[in-house]
XYZ file of C-alpha atoms in Angstrom:
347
model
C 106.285 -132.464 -19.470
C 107.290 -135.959 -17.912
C 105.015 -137.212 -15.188
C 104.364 -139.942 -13.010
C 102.153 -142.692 -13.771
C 102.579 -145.207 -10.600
C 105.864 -145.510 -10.538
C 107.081 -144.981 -13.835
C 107.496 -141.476 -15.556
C 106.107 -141.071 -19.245
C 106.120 -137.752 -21.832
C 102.471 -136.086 -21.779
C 101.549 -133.069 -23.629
C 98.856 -130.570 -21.436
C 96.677 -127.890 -23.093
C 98.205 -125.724 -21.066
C 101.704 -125.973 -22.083
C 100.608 -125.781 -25.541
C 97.828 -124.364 -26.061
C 95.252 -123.773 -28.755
C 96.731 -120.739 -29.990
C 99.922 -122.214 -29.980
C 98.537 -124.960 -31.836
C 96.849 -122.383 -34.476
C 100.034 -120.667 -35.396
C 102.006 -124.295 -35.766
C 99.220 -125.320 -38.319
C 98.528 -121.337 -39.999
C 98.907 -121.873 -43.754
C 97.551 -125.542 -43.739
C 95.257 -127.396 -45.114
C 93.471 -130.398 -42.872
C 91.941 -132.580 -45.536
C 89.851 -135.455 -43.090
C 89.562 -138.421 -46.028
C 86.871 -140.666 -44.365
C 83.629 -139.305 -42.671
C 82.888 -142.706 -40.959
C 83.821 -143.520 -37.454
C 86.514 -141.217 -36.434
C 86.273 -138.381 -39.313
C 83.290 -136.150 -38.004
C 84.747 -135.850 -34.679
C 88.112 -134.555 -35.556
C 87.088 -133.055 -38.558
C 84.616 -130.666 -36.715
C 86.214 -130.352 -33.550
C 89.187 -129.424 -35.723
C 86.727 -126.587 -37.671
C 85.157 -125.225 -34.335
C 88.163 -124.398 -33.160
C 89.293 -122.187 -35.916
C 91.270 -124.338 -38.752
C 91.193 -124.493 -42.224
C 89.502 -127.953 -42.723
C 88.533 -129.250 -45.532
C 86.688 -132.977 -45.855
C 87.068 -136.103 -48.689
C 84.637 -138.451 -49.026
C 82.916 -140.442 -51.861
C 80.014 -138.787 -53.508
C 76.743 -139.910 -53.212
C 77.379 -141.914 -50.013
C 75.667 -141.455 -47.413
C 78.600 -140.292 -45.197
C 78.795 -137.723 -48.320
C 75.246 -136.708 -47.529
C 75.604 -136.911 -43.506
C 78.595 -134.387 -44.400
C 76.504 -132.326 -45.746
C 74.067 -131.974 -42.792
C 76.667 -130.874 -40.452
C 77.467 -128.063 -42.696
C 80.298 -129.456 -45.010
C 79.946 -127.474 -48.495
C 80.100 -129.240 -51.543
C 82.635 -127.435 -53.966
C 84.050 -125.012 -50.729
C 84.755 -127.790 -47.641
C 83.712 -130.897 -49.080
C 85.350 -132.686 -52.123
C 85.719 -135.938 -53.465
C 88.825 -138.073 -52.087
C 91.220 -137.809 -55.213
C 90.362 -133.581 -55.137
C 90.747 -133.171 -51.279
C 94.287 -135.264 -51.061
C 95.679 -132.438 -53.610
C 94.198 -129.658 -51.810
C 95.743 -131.001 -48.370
C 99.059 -129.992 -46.781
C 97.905 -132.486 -44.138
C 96.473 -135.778 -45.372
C 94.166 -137.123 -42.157
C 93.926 -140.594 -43.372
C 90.693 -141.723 -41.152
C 89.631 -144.300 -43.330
C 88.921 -147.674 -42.308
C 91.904 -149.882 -42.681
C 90.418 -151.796 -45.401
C 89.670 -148.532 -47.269
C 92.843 -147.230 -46.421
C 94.041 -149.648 -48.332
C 92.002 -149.477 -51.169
C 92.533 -145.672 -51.646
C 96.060 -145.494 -51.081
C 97.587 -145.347 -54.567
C 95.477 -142.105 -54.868
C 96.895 -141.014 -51.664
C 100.141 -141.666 -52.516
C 100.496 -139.947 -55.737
C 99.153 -136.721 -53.790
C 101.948 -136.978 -51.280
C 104.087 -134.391 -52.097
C 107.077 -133.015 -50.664
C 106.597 -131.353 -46.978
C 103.143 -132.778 -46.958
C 101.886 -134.674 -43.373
C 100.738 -137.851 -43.368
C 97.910 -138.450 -40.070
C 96.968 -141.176 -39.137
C 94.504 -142.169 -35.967
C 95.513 -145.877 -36.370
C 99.263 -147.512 -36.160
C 97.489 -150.475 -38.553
C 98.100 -149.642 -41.534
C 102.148 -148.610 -41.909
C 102.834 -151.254 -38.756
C 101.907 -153.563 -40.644
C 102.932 -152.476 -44.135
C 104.177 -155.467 -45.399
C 100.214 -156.804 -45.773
C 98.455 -153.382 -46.339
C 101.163 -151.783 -48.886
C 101.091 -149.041 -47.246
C 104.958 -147.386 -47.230
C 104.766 -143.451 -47.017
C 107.159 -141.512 -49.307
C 110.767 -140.242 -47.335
C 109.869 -136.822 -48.102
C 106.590 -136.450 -45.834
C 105.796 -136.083 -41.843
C 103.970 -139.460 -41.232
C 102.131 -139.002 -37.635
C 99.499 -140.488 -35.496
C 96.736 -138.968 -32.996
C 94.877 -141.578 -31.403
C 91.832 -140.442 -29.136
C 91.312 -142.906 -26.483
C 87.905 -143.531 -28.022
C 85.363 -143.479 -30.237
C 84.688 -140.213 -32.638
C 81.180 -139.698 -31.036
C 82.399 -139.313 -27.701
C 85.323 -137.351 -28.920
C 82.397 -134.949 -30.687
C 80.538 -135.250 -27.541
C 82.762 -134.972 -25.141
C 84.332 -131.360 -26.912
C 80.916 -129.741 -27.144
C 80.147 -130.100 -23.451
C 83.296 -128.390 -22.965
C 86.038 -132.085 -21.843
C 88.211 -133.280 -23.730
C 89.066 -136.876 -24.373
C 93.006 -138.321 -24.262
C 94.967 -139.155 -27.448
C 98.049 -140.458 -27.840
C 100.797 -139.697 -30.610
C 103.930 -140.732 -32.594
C 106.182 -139.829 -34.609
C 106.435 -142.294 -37.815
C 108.591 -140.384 -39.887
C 109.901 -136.625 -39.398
C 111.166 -134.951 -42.622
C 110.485 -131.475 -42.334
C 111.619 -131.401 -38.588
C 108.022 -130.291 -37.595
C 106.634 -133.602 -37.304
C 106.111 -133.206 -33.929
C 104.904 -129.375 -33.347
C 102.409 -130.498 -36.176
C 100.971 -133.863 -34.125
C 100.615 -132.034 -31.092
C 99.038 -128.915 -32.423
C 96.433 -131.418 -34.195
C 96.274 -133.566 -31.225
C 95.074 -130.398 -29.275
C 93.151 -129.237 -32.214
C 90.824 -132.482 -32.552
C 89.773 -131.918 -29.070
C 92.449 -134.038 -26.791
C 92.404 -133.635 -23.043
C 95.917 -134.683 -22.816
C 98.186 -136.795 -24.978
C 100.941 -139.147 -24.100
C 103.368 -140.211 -26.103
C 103.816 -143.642 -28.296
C 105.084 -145.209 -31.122
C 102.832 -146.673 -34.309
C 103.666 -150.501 -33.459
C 102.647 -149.701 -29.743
C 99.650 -147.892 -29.986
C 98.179 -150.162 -32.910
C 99.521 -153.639 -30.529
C 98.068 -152.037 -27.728
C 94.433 -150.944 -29.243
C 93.920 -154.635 -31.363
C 94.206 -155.976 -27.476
C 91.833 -153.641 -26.245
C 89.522 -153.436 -28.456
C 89.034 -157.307 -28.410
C 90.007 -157.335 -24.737
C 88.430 -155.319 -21.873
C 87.138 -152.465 -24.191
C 84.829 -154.556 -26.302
C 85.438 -158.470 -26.632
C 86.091 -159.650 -23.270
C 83.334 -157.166 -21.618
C 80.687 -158.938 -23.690
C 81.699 -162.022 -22.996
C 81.813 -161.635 -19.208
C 78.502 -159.937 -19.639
C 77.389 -162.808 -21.546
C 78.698 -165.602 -18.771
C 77.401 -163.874 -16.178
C 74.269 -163.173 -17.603
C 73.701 -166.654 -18.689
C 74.816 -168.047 -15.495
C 71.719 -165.868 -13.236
C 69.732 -166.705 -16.337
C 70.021 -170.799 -15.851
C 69.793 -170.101 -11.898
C 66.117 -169.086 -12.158
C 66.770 -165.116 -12.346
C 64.623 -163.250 -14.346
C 65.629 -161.410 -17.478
C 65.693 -157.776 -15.386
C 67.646 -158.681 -12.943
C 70.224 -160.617 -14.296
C 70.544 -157.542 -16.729
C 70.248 -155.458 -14.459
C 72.838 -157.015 -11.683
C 74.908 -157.317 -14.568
C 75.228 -154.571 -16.994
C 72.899 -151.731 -15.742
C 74.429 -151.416 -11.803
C 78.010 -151.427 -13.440
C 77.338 -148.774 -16.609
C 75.204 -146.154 -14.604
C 76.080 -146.658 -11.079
C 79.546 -148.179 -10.798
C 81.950 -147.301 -14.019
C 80.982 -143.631 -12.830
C 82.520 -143.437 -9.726
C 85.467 -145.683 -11.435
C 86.067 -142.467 -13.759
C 85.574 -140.497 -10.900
C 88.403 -140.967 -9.029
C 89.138 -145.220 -9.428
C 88.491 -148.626 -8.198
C 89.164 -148.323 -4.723
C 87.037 -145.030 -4.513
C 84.016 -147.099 -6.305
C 84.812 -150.675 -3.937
C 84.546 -147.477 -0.757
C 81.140 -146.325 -2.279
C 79.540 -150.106 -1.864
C 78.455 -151.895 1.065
C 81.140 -153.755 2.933
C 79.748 -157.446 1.703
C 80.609 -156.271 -1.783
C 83.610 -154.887 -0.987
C 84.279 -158.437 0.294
C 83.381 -160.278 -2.144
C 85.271 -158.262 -4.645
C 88.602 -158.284 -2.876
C 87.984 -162.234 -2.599
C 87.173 -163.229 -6.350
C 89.207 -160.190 -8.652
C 92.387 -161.822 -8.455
C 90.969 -165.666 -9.308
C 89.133 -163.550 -12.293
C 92.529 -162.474 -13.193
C 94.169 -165.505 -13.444
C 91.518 -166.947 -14.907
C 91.387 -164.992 -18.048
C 95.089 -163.800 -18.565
C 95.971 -166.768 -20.287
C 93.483 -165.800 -22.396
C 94.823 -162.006 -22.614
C 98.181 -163.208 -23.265
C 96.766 -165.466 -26.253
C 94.893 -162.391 -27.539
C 98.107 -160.511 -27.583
C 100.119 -163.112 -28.782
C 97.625 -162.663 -31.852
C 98.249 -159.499 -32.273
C 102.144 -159.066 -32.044
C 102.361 -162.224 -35.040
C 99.852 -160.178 -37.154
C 97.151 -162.658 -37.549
C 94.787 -159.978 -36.295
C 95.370 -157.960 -38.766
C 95.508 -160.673 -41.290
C 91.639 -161.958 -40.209
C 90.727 -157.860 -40.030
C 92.301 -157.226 -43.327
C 90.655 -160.402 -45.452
C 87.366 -159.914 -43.171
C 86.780 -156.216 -44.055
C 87.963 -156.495 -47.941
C 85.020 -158.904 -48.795
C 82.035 -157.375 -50.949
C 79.843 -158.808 -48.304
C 81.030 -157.537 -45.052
C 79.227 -155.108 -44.136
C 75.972 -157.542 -44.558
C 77.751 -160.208 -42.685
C 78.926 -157.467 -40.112
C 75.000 -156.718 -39.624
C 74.168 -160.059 -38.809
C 76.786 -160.830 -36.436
C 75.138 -157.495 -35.092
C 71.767 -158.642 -35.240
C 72.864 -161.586 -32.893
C 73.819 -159.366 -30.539
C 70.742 -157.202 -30.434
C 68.611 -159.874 -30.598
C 69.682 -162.070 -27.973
C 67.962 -161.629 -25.004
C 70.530 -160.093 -22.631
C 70.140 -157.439 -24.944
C 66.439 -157.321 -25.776
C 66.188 -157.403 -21.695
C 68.573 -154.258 -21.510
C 66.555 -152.236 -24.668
C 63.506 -152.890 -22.221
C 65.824 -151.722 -19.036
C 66.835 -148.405 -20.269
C 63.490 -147.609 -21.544
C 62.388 -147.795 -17.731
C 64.839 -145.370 -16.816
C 63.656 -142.478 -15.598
C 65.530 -139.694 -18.037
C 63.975 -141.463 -20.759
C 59.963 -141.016 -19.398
């Protein structure tokens, strides 16, 4: 159905105009091989399971994704295989993967890709930007994308208490002219609330910005400047965490989701509300430059480039922990581990 979003009317796909059994008899007679039990991969792949498909899971033996697999109920030799084993067994391919193992694995892939087979993807990264990942799908296969709107553990979470969390799609490549029953019926399979509609180069442009932007990069940094700002002032560790991270993540992002950012600037006192109608818009022209940089980045490829030489290094994932390690140990941090100990749920 089209709908309105402000003032401009977009293609979105409802559970109730297609709905799970709908989705059911699309996919009857497939195979959903998830390759990857990392980030994104337990989500979908039980989501997918609890609500009645044939799923089957890839992932490198004696891992320990392969043995955290295994503890949610994935059975060696019946639902779990290795990666070479579950690609030939698959009518649909889920390539969930990170983009750097996408990589790696996808001669196998490749050479499993037979005629009428799906590609999935949950990432535009790795065909947008094929010319550095070598990653150019066959003509004779469905190459799609469902993108949740976040990560696989609130996806999991979010479809056990009974919500659902918005995807987007696209259609890459349809060759069996069921590209797009199939994306849908998985979109609504893994657990989506909604999905609206996209293409590969726009959903991977627009998730490299967020991710580094609001989502992840920019938060931390504004927590950071803030923080560091109260910190030099004379503040104490609690309350500069606490009047800048703890208010916004349990009190104020809340009533945000509830119903948006006037409804949460109506629920504060009418000093705040002041202040906050006096300083967004110098906040905003502050850091757009720096948004418009970011994206910049992204549209000339050099984020992938830095993701792609990053994440293929033996050592990244010990490098990875220590940029971690920063994080957690700095004392913003340290102060908020102490914070949400205090809370009251957790006594």
């Amino acid at each position: 159905m089209k709908l309105k979003f402000g003032t401009v009317e977009e293609n979105v796909v409802t559970r109730e105009e297609f709905p799970l059994e709908k989705a059911k008899e699309v996919l009857k007679g497939e195979v959903i091989a998830v390759l990857g039990y990392g980030v994104q991969g337990p989500g979908q792949a039980l989501n997918l399971k609890d609500n009645g498909f044939n799923v089957i899971v890839g992932q490198r033996k004696d891992s320990k994704t392969w043995d955290k697999a295994v503890a949610d109920g994935w059975i060696p030799g019946e639902t779990l295989f290795e990666l070479e084993e579950a690609c030939e067994r698959g009518t649909i391919l889920q390539f969930l993967l990170s983009d750097a193992g996408q990589i790696a694995l996808w001669p196998t892939v490749k050479k499993h890709l037979k005629a009428g087979k799906a590609l999935y993807f949950s990432h535009g990264f790795g065909v947008t930007y094929k010319d550095q990942t070598g990653i150019i799908p066959p003509e004779d296969v469905d190459v799609i994308l469902v993108a949740p709107k976040g990560s696989g553990t609130s996806l999991r979470r979010m479809f056990v208490e009974g919500r659902g969390l918005n995807s987007s799609f696209a259609i890459y490549q349809d060759a069996t002219g069921k590209a797009r029953d199939r994306a849908v019926a998985l979109g609504i399979g893994v657990g989506s609330g909604y999905l609206f509609e996209t293409d590969f180069y726009k959903e991977v442009t627009s998730d490299l910005t967020g991710e580094r932007g609001t989502l992840m990069g920019a938060i931390q940094g504004i927590f950071a400047a803030q923080y560091e700002v109260l910190r030099s002032n004379g503040h104490s560790p609690s309350e500069a965490f606490n009047e800048t991270v703890e208010e916004l993540t349990q009190s104020l992002m809340p009533l945000v989701a509830e119903n948006g950012m006037d409804w949460m600037y109506a629920n504060c006192s009418t000093t705040a509300q002041r202040g906050a109608l006096d300083w967004w818009k110098p906040f905003r022209d502050a850091t757009k430059p720096v948004f418009e940089d970011l994206y910049n980045s992204v549209k000339a490829g050099k984020e992938a480039a830095k993701s792609i030489e990053a994440n293929s290094k033996s050592d990244y994932r010990v490098k990875l922990e220590e940029e971690l390690k920063e994080l957690r140990e700095s004392e913003m941090w340290q102060a908020g581990a102490t914070v949400r100990k205090l809370r009251p749920e957790n006594n």
